[in-house]
GROMACS .gro file of C-alpha atoms in nm:
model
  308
    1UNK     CA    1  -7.626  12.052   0.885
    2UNK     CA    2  -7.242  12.125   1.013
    3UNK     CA    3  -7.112  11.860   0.785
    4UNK     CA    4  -7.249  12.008   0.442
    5UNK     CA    5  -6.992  12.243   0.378
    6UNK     CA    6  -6.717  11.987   0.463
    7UNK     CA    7  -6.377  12.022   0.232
    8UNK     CA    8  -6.395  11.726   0.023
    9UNK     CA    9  -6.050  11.503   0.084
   10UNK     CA   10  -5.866  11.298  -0.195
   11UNK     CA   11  -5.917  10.935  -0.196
   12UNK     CA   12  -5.510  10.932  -0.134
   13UNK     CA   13  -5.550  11.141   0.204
   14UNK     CA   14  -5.826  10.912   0.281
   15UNK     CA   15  -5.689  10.610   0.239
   16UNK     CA   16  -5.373  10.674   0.423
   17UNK     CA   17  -5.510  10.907   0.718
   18UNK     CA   18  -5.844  10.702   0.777
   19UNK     CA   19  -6.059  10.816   1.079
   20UNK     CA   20  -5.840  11.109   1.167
   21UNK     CA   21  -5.838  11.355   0.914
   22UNK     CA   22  -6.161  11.250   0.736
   23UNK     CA   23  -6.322  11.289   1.088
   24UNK     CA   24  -6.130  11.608   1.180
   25UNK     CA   25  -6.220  11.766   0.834
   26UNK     CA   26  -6.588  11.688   0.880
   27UNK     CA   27  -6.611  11.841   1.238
   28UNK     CA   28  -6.393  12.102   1.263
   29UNK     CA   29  -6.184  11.910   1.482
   30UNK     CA   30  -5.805  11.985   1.559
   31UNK     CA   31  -5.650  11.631   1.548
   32UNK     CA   32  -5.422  11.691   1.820
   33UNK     CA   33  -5.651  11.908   2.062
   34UNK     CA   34  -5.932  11.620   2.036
   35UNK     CA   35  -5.570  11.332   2.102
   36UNK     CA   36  -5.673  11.180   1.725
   37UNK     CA   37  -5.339  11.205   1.664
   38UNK     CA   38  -5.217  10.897   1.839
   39UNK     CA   39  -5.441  10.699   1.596
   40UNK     CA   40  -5.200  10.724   1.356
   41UNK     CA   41  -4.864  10.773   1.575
   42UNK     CA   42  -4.645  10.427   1.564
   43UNK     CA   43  -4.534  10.502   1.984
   44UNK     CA   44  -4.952  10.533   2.064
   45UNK     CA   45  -4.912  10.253   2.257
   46UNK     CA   46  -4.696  10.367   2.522
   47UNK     CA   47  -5.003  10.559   2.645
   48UNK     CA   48  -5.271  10.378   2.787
   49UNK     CA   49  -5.416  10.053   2.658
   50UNK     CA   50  -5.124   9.887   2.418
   51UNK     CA   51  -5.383   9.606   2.338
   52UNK     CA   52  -5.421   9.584   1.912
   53UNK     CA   53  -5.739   9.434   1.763
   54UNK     CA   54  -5.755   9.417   1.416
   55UNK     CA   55  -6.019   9.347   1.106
   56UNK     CA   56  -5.966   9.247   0.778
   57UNK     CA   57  -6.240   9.335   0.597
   58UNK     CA   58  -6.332   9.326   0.186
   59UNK     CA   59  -6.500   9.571   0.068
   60UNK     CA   60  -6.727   9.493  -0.310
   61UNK     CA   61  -6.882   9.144  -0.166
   62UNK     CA   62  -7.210   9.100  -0.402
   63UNK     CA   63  -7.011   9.249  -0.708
   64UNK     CA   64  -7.032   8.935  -0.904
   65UNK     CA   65  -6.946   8.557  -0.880
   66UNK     CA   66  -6.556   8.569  -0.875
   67UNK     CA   67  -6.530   8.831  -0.638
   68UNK     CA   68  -6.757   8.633  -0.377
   69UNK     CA   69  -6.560   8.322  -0.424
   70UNK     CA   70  -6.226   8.505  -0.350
   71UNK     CA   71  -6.412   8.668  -0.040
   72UNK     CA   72  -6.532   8.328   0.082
   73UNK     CA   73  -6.235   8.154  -0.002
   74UNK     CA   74  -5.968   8.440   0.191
   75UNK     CA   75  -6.248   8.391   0.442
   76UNK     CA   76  -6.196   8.025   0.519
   77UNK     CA   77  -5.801   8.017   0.449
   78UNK     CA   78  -5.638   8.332   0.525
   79UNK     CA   79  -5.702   8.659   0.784
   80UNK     CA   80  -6.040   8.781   0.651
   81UNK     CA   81  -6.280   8.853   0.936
   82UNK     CA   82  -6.516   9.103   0.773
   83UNK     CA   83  -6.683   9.198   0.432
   84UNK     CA   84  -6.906   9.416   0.294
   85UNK     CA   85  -7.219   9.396   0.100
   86UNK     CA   86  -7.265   9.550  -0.242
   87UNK     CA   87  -7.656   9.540  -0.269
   88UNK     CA   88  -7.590   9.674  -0.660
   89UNK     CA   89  -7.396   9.416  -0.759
   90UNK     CA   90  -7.454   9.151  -0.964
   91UNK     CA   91  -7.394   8.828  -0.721
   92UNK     CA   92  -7.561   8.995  -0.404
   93UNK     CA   93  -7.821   8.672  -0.323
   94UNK     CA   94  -7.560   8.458  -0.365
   95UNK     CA   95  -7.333   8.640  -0.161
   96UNK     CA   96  -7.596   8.665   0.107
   97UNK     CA   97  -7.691   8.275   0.080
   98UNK     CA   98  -7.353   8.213   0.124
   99UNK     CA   99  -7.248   8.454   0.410
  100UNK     CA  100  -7.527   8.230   0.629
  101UNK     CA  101  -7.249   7.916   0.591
  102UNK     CA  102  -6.969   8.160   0.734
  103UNK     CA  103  -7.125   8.295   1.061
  104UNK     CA  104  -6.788   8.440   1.196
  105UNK     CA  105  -6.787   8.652   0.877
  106UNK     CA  106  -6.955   8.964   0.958
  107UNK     CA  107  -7.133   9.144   0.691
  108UNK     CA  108  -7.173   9.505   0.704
  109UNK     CA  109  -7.319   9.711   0.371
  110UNK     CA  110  -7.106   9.909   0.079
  111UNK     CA  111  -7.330  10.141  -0.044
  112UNK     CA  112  -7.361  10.220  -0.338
  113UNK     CA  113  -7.442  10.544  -0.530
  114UNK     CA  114  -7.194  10.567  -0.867
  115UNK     CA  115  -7.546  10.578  -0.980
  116UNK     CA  116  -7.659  10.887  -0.903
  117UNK     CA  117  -7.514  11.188  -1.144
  118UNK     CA  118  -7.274  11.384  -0.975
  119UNK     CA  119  -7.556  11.733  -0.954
  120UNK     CA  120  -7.799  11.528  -0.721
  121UNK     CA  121  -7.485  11.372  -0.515
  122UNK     CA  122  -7.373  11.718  -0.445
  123UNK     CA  123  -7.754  11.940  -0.391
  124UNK     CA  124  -8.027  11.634  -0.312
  125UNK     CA  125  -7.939  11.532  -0.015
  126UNK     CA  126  -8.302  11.445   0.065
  127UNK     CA  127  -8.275  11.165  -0.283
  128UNK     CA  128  -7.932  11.016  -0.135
  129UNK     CA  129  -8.103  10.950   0.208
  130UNK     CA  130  -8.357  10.805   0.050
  131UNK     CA  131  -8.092  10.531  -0.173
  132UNK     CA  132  -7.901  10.483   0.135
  133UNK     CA  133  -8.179  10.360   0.324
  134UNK     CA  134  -8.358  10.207   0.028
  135UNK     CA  135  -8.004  10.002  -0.005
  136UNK     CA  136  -8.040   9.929   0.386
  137UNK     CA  137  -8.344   9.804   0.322
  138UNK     CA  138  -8.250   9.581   0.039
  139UNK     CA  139  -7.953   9.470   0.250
  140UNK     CA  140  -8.205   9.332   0.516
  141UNK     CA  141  -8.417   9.172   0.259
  142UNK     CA  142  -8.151   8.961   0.165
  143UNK     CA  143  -7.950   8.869   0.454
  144UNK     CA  144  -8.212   8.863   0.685
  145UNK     CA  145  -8.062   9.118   0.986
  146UNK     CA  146  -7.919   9.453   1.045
  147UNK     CA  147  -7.550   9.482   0.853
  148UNK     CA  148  -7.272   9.545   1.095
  149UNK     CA  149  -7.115   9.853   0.952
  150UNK     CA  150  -7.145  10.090   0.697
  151UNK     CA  151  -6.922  10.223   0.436
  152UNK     CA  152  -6.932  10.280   0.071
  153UNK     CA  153  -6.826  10.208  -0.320
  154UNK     CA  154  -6.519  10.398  -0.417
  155UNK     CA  155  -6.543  10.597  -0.040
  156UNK     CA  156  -6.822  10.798  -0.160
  157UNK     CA  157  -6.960  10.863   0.147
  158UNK     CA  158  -6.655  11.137   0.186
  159UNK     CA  159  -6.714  11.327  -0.096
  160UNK     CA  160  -6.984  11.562  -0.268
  161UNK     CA  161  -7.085  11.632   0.118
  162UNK     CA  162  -7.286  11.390   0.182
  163UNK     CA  163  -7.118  11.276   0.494
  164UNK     CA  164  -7.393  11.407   0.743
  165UNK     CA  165  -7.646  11.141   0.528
  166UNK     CA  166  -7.445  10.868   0.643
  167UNK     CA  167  -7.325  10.978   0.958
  168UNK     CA  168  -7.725  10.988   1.038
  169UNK     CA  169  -7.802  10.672   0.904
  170UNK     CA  170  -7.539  10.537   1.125
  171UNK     CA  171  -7.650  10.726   1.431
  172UNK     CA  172  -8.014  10.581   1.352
  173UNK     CA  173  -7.905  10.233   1.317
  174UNK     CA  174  -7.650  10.230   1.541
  175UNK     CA  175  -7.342  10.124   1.329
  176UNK     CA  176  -7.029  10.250   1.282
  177UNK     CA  177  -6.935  10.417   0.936
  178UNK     CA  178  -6.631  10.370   0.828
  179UNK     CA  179  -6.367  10.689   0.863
  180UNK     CA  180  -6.606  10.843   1.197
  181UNK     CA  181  -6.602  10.597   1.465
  182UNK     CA  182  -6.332  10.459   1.693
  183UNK     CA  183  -6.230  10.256   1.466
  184UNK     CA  184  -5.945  10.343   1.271
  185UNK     CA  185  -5.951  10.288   0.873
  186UNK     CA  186  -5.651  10.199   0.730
  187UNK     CA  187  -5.649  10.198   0.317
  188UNK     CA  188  -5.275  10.126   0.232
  189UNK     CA  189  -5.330   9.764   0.150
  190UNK     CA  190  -5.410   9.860  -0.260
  191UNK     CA  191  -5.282   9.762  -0.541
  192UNK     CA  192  -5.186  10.130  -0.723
  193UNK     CA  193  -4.940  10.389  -0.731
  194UNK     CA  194  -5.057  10.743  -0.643
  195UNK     CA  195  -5.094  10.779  -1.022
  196UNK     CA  196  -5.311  10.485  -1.094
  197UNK     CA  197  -5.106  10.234  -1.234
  198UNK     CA  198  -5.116   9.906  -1.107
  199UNK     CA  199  -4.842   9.813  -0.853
  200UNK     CA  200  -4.819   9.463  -0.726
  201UNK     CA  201  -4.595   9.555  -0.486
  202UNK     CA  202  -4.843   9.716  -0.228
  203UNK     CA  203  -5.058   9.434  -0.208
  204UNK     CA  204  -4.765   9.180  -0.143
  205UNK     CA  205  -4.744   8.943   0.166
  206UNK     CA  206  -4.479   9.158   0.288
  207UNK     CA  207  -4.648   9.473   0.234
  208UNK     CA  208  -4.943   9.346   0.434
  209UNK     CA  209  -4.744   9.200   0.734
  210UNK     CA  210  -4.563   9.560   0.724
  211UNK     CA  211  -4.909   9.750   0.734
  212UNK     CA  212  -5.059   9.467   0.998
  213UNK     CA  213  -4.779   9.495   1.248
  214UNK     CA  214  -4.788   9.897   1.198
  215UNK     CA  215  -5.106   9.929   1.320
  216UNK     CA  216  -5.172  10.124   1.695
  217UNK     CA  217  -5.339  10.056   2.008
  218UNK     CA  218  -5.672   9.982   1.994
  219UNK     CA  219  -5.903   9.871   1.696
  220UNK     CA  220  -5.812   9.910   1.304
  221UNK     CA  221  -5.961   9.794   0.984
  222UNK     CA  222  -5.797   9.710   0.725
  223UNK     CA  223  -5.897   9.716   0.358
  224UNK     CA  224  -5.896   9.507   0.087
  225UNK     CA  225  -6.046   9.382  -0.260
  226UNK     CA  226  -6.029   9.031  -0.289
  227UNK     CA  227  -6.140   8.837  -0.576
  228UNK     CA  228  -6.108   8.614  -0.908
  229UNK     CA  229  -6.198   8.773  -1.274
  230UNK     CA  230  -6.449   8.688  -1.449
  231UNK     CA  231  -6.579   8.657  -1.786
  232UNK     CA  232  -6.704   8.988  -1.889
  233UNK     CA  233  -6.660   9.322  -1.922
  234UNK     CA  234  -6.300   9.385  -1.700
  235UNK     CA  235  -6.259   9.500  -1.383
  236UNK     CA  236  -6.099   9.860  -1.308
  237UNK     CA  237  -5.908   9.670  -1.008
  238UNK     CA  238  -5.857   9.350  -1.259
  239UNK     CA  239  -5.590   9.089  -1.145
  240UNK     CA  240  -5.502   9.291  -0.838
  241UNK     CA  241  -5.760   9.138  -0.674
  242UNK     CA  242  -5.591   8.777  -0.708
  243UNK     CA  243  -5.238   8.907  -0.608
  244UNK     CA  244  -5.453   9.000  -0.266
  245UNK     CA  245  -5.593   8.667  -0.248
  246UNK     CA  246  -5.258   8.525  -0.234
  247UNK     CA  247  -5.106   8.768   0.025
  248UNK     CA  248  -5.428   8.689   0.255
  249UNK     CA  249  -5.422   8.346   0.271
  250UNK     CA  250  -5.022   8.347   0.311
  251UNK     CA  251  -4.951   8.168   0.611
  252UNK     CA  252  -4.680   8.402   0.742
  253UNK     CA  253  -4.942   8.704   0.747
  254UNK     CA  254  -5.104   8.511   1.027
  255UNK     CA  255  -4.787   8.400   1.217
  256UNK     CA  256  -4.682   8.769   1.196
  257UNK     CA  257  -4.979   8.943   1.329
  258UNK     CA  258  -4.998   8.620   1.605
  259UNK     CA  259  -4.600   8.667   1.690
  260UNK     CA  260  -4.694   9.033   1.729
  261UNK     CA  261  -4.970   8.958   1.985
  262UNK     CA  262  -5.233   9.176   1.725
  263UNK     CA  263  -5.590   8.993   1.746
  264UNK     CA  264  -5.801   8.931   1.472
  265UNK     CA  265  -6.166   9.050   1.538
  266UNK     CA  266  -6.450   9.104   1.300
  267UNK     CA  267  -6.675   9.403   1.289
  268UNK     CA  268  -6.919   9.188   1.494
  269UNK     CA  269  -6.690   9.236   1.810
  270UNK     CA  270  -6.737   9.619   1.798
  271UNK     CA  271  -6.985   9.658   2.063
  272UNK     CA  272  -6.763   9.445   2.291
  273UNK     CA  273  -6.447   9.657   2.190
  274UNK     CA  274  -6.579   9.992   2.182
  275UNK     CA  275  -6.601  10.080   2.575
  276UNK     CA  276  -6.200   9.890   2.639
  277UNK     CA  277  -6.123  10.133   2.291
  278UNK     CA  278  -6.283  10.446   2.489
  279UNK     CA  279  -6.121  10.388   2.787
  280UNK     CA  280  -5.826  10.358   2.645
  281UNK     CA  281  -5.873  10.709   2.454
  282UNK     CA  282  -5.947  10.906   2.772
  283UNK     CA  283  -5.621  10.782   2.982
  284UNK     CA  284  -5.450  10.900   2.653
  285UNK     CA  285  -5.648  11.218   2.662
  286UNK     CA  286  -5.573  11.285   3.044
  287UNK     CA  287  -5.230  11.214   2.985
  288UNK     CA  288  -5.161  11.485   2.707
  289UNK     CA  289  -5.369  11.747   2.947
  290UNK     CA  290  -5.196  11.649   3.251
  291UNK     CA  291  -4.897  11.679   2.966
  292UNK     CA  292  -4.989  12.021   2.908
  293UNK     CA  293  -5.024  12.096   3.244
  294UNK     CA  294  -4.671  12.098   3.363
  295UNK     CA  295  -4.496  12.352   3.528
  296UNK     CA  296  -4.274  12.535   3.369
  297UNK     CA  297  -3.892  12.431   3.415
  298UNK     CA  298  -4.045  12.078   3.517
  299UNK     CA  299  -3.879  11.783   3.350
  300UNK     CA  300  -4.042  11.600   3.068
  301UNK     CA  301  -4.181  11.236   3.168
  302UNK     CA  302  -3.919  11.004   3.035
  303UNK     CA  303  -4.113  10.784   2.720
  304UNK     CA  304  -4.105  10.373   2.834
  305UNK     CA  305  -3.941  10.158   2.569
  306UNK     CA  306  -4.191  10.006   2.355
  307UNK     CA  307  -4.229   9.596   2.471
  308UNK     CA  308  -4.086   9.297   2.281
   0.00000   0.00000   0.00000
């Protein structure tokens, strides 16, 4: 398989780069031969389709009670459009019993496999198939249907190369993993420094309307860990999660991304999305070729200035 002797990427470069390095590193892909590039570029939307869809979605749903109340609750009053299920954790039927109550919350699955020791993550690829789609199948046991996408606890699915397991459970199923489909992963919204320690200031109201209205053509999910502590052993990500309750629900996050004509979509709408998203990839494709293509002494096409 071409994707087991992928470089593993820091958690860092993953959470800041998203779809178009983890992708690029996994294929062999150049990211501006293949035009992943404008992904990530702030002007990407003077090429092509300038339409922005975005989804909110919280990753660690299932984990235990206080983290599925802060789900539901920056479900019904604030921007969340999308979670996903821990099938490990400790609240995952209640999680799933409630999900049926919130429809427009799509549910996709966070596997799980901090588990598994570290030997069989990185040499038994056969045994992490088999968890993934045991957790699949747990996943439909509770909820009842197919989850909508697929990612994983602490991003695992990048790391100890097992990519190619997930990238072919999500070719079998037909759902997009997060970090290799068209839709771009953005991780900023998290409550630590680049050394660990906890800093409220990333997971602020502003910090989210700056990371929301930074976001380029096409369709982008963003990150986060909502919740409320509980009694108990404590949380790595502890009261972080209820400084991101309060930026979620904050009324001017919505106004913001409204003002800035960015739509809110859920997971759910991917099928929809995905052929206006590839369209909109190609007529940026054709116009770096045709780009590349000029003559030599010919004048460079003058950029439009980006819209109100």
């Amino acid at each position: 398989m071409l994707l087991r002797g992928v470089a593993m990427i820091s958690r860092r470069q993953f959470l800041r780069f998203g779809v178009p390095l983890a992708g690029a590193l996994a294929g062999g892909v150049s990211l501006w031969r293949d035009g992943l590039a404008a992904d990530i570029a702030p002007d990407g939307a003077a090429d092509g389709d300038a339409r922005r869809y975005l989804i909110v979605n919280a990753d660690d749903l299932g984990l235990d009670a206080g983290v599925n109340r802060g789900i539901f609750e920056t479900h019904v009053r604030g921007i969340l459009t999308s979670a996903s299920l821990m099938v490990t954790g400790r609240a995952v039927e209640e999680a799933a019993r409630e999900a049926r109550r919130h429809p427009r919350l799509s549910v996709g699955i966070h596997v799980d496999l901090l588990h598994m020791d570290r030997q069989t993550l990185r040499t038994d690829f056969d045994a992490v198939a088999v968890e993934v789609e045991r957790q699949m199948d747990v996943f439909r046991e509770v909820t009842g249907r197919l989850p909508t996408h697929i990612d994983s606890h602490h991003h695992l699915h990048r790391r100890y190369n097992v990519a190619h397991v997930f990238l072919e459970a999500s070719r079998r199923h037909g759902l997009p993993l997060r970090g290799f489909s068209d839709i771009v992963f953005n991780g900023g919204f998290w409550g630590q420094s680049p050394d660990g320690s906890p800093d409220g200031s990333r997971i602020s109201a502003d910090a989210l309307i700056r990371l929301a209205l930074g976001i380029g053509p096409g369709l982008t999910v963003l990150s986060c860990h909502p919740g409320y502590c509980e009694p108990g052993p404590p949380d790595a990500y502890g009261r972080a999660r209820e400084t991101e309750i309060r930026a979620l629900t904050d009324p001017r996050v919505r106004r913001a991304i409204e003002d800035a004509g960015i739509t809110l979509v859920s997971h759910a709408d991917y099928p929809r999305l995905s052929p206006v998203i590839a369209r909109a990839r190609s007529r940026r494709r054709a116009t770096a070729a045709s780009g590349r293509r000029r003559p030599v002494g010919s004048s460079r096409p003058t950029r439009a200035p980006a819209g109100p």
